[in-house]
mmCIF file of C-alpha atoms and ligand atoms in Angstrom:
data_model
loop_
_atom_site.group_PDB
_atom_site.id
_atom_site.type_symbol
_atom_site.label_atom_id
_atom_site.label_comp_id
_atom_site.label_asym_id
_atom_site.label_seq_id
_atom_site.Cartn_x
_atom_site.Cartn_y
_atom_site.Cartn_z
ATOM 1 C CA UNK X 202 -81.202 -3.349 -5.076
ATOM 2 C CA UNK X 203 -81.629 -1.918 -8.583
ATOM 3 C CA UNK X 204 -82.912 -5.301 -9.798
ATOM 4 C CA UNK X 205 -85.451 -5.451 -6.990
ATOM 5 C CA UNK X 206 -86.757 -1.969 -7.787
ATOM 6 C CA UNK X 207 -86.991 -2.838 -11.489
ATOM 7 C CA UNK X 208 -88.880 -6.082 -10.737
ATOM 8 C CA UNK X 209 -91.280 -4.399 -8.305
ATOM 9 C CA UNK X 210 -91.957 -1.670 -10.853
ATOM 10 C CA UNK X 211 -92.983 -4.347 -13.393
ATOM 11 C CA UNK X 212 -95.327 -5.951 -10.840
ATOM 12 C CA UNK X 213 -96.974 -2.647 -9.861
ATOM 13 C CA UNK X 214 -99.713 -1.509 -12.239
ATOM 14 C CA UNK X 215 -99.267 2.208 -11.555
ATOM 15 C CA UNK X 216 -99.159 4.443 -14.609
ATOM 16 C CA UNK X 217 -96.354 6.932 -15.135
ATOM 17 C CA UNK X 218 -98.594 9.869 -14.112
ATOM 18 C CA UNK X 219 -99.614 7.983 -10.962
ATOM 19 C CA UNK X 220 -95.960 7.424 -10.085
ATOM 20 C CA UNK X 221 -95.206 11.099 -10.682
ATOM 21 C CA UNK X 222 -98.016 12.099 -8.325
ATOM 22 C CA UNK X 223 -96.782 9.541 -5.790
ATOM 23 C CA UNK X 224 -93.332 11.135 -5.991
ATOM 24 C CA UNK X 225 -94.863 14.537 -5.210
ATOM 25 C CA UNK X 226 -96.732 12.978 -2.281
ATOM 26 C CA UNK X 227 -93.531 11.441 -0.894
ATOM 27 C CA UNK X 228 -91.615 14.699 -1.372
ATOM 28 C CA UNK X 229 -94.336 16.392 0.665
ATOM 29 C CA UNK X 230 -93.852 13.811 3.388
ATOM 30 C CA UNK X 231 -90.112 14.606 3.445
ATOM 31 C CA UNK X 232 -90.955 18.282 3.861
ATOM 32 C CA UNK X 233 -93.439 17.530 6.630
ATOM 33 C CA UNK X 234 -90.903 15.365 8.484
ATOM 34 C CA UNK X 235 -88.109 17.957 8.132
ATOM 35 C CA UNK X 236 -90.369 20.767 9.339
ATOM 36 C CA UNK X 237 -91.410 18.748 12.372
ATOM 37 C CA UNK X 238 -87.950 17.326 13.130
ATOM 38 C CA UNK X 239 -86.343 20.786 13.029
ATOM 39 C CA UNK X 240 -89.034 22.319 15.237
ATOM 40 C CA UNK X 241 -90.417 24.668 12.606
ATOM 41 C CA UNK X 242 -93.217 26.886 13.808
ATOM 42 C CA UNK X 243 -96.555 25.116 13.472
ATOM 43 C CA UNK X 244 -95.016 21.725 12.665
ATOM 44 C CA UNK X 245 -93.133 20.591 15.777
ATOM 45 C CA UNK X 246 -96.286 19.177 17.416
ATOM 46 C CA UNK X 247 -96.317 16.341 14.880
ATOM 47 C CA UNK X 248 -93.414 14.813 16.788
ATOM 48 C CA UNK X 249 -91.442 13.591 13.797
ATOM 49 C CA UNK X 250 -87.686 13.089 14.013
ATOM 50 C CA UNK X 251 -84.652 12.463 11.805
ATOM 51 C CA UNK X 252 -85.521 8.762 11.545
ATOM 52 C CA UNK X 253 -88.815 9.843 9.961
ATOM 53 C CA UNK X 254 -86.890 12.141 7.599
ATOM 54 C CA UNK X 255 -84.677 9.215 6.557
ATOM 55 C CA UNK X 256 -87.701 6.981 6.000
ATOM 56 C CA UNK X 257 -89.460 9.546 3.800
ATOM 57 C CA UNK X 258 -86.258 10.238 1.881
ATOM 58 C CA UNK X 259 -86.019 6.501 1.170
ATOM 59 C CA UNK X 260 -89.658 6.409 0.016
ATOM 60 C CA UNK X 261 -88.955 9.330 -2.290
ATOM 61 C CA UNK X 262 -85.825 7.721 -3.729
ATOM 62 C CA UNK X 263 -87.656 4.438 -4.394
ATOM 63 C CA UNK X 264 -90.508 6.154 -6.235
ATOM 64 C CA UNK X 265 -88.057 8.249 -8.265
ATOM 65 C CA UNK X 266 -86.165 5.097 -9.232
ATOM 66 C CA UNK X 267 -89.412 3.350 -10.171
ATOM 67 C CA UNK X 268 -90.163 6.239 -12.539
ATOM 68 C CA UNK X 269 -86.749 5.764 -14.101
ATOM 69 C CA UNK X 270 -87.398 2.002 -14.325
ATOM 70 C CA UNK X 271 -90.802 2.442 -15.944
ATOM 71 C CA UNK X 272 -89.327 4.553 -18.723
ATOM 72 C CA UNK X 273 -86.715 1.918 -19.632
ATOM 73 C CA UNK X 274 -87.250 -0.963 -22.057
ATOM 74 C CA UNK X 275 -85.550 -3.579 -19.883
ATOM 75 C CA UNK X 276 -83.475 -4.068 -16.727
ATOM 76 C CA UNK X 277 -80.154 -3.662 -18.514
ATOM 77 C CA UNK X 278 -81.247 -0.294 -19.886
ATOM 78 C CA UNK X 279 -82.484 0.731 -16.431
ATOM 79 C CA UNK X 280 -79.145 -0.070 -14.798
ATOM 80 C CA UNK X 281 -77.175 1.614 -17.562
ATOM 81 C CA UNK X 282 -79.334 4.739 -17.479
ATOM 82 C CA UNK X 283 -79.240 4.873 -13.691
ATOM 83 C CA UNK X 284 -75.449 4.721 -13.655
ATOM 84 C CA UNK X 285 -75.073 7.141 -16.560
ATOM 85 C CA UNK X 286 -77.482 9.715 -15.157
ATOM 86 C CA UNK X 287 -76.220 9.560 -11.566
ATOM 87 C CA UNK X 288 -72.649 9.933 -12.767
ATOM 88 C CA UNK X 289 -73.554 12.836 -15.051
ATOM 89 C CA UNK X 290 -75.690 14.619 -12.456
ATOM 90 C CA UNK X 291 -73.143 14.142 -9.659
ATOM 91 C CA UNK X 292 -70.493 15.482 -12.005
ATOM 92 C CA UNK X 293 -72.568 18.619 -12.567
ATOM 93 C CA UNK X 294 -73.160 19.005 -8.824
ATOM 94 C CA UNK X 295 -69.431 18.590 -8.168
ATOM 95 C CA UNK X 296 -68.616 21.236 -10.786
ATOM 96 C CA UNK X 297 -71.006 23.715 -9.180
ATOM 97 C CA UNK X 298 -69.420 23.114 -5.769
ATOM 98 C CA UNK X 299 -65.937 23.633 -7.207
ATOM 99 C CA UNK X 300 -67.020 26.926 -8.764
ATOM 100 C CA UNK X 301 -68.385 28.072 -5.397
ATOM 101 C CA UNK X 302 -65.215 27.141 -3.495
HETATM 102 MG MG1 LIG B 463 -93.727 8.072 2.737
#
């Protein structure tokens, strides 16, 4: 899947700022879906559900990964950076959780 995202990023002419704005748009769609799916006041009428939340979360993840891809020189660097950063960030998250336990 990483290769597909890297290839699609190369084929898509969006600039880095455009991708960053797209990420903000998709994050907003996640928020909208969560508000509706959880019955938040003023948002429930939109009729969105957890399947919509999952779909918007996937959109958000894809755009975030395309930003990562666009900032890498080639596919090998993209895969290496993706693995390095996810490992590092998950390690930090895990450490925070351990401190809270
Ligand atoms: Mg979306």
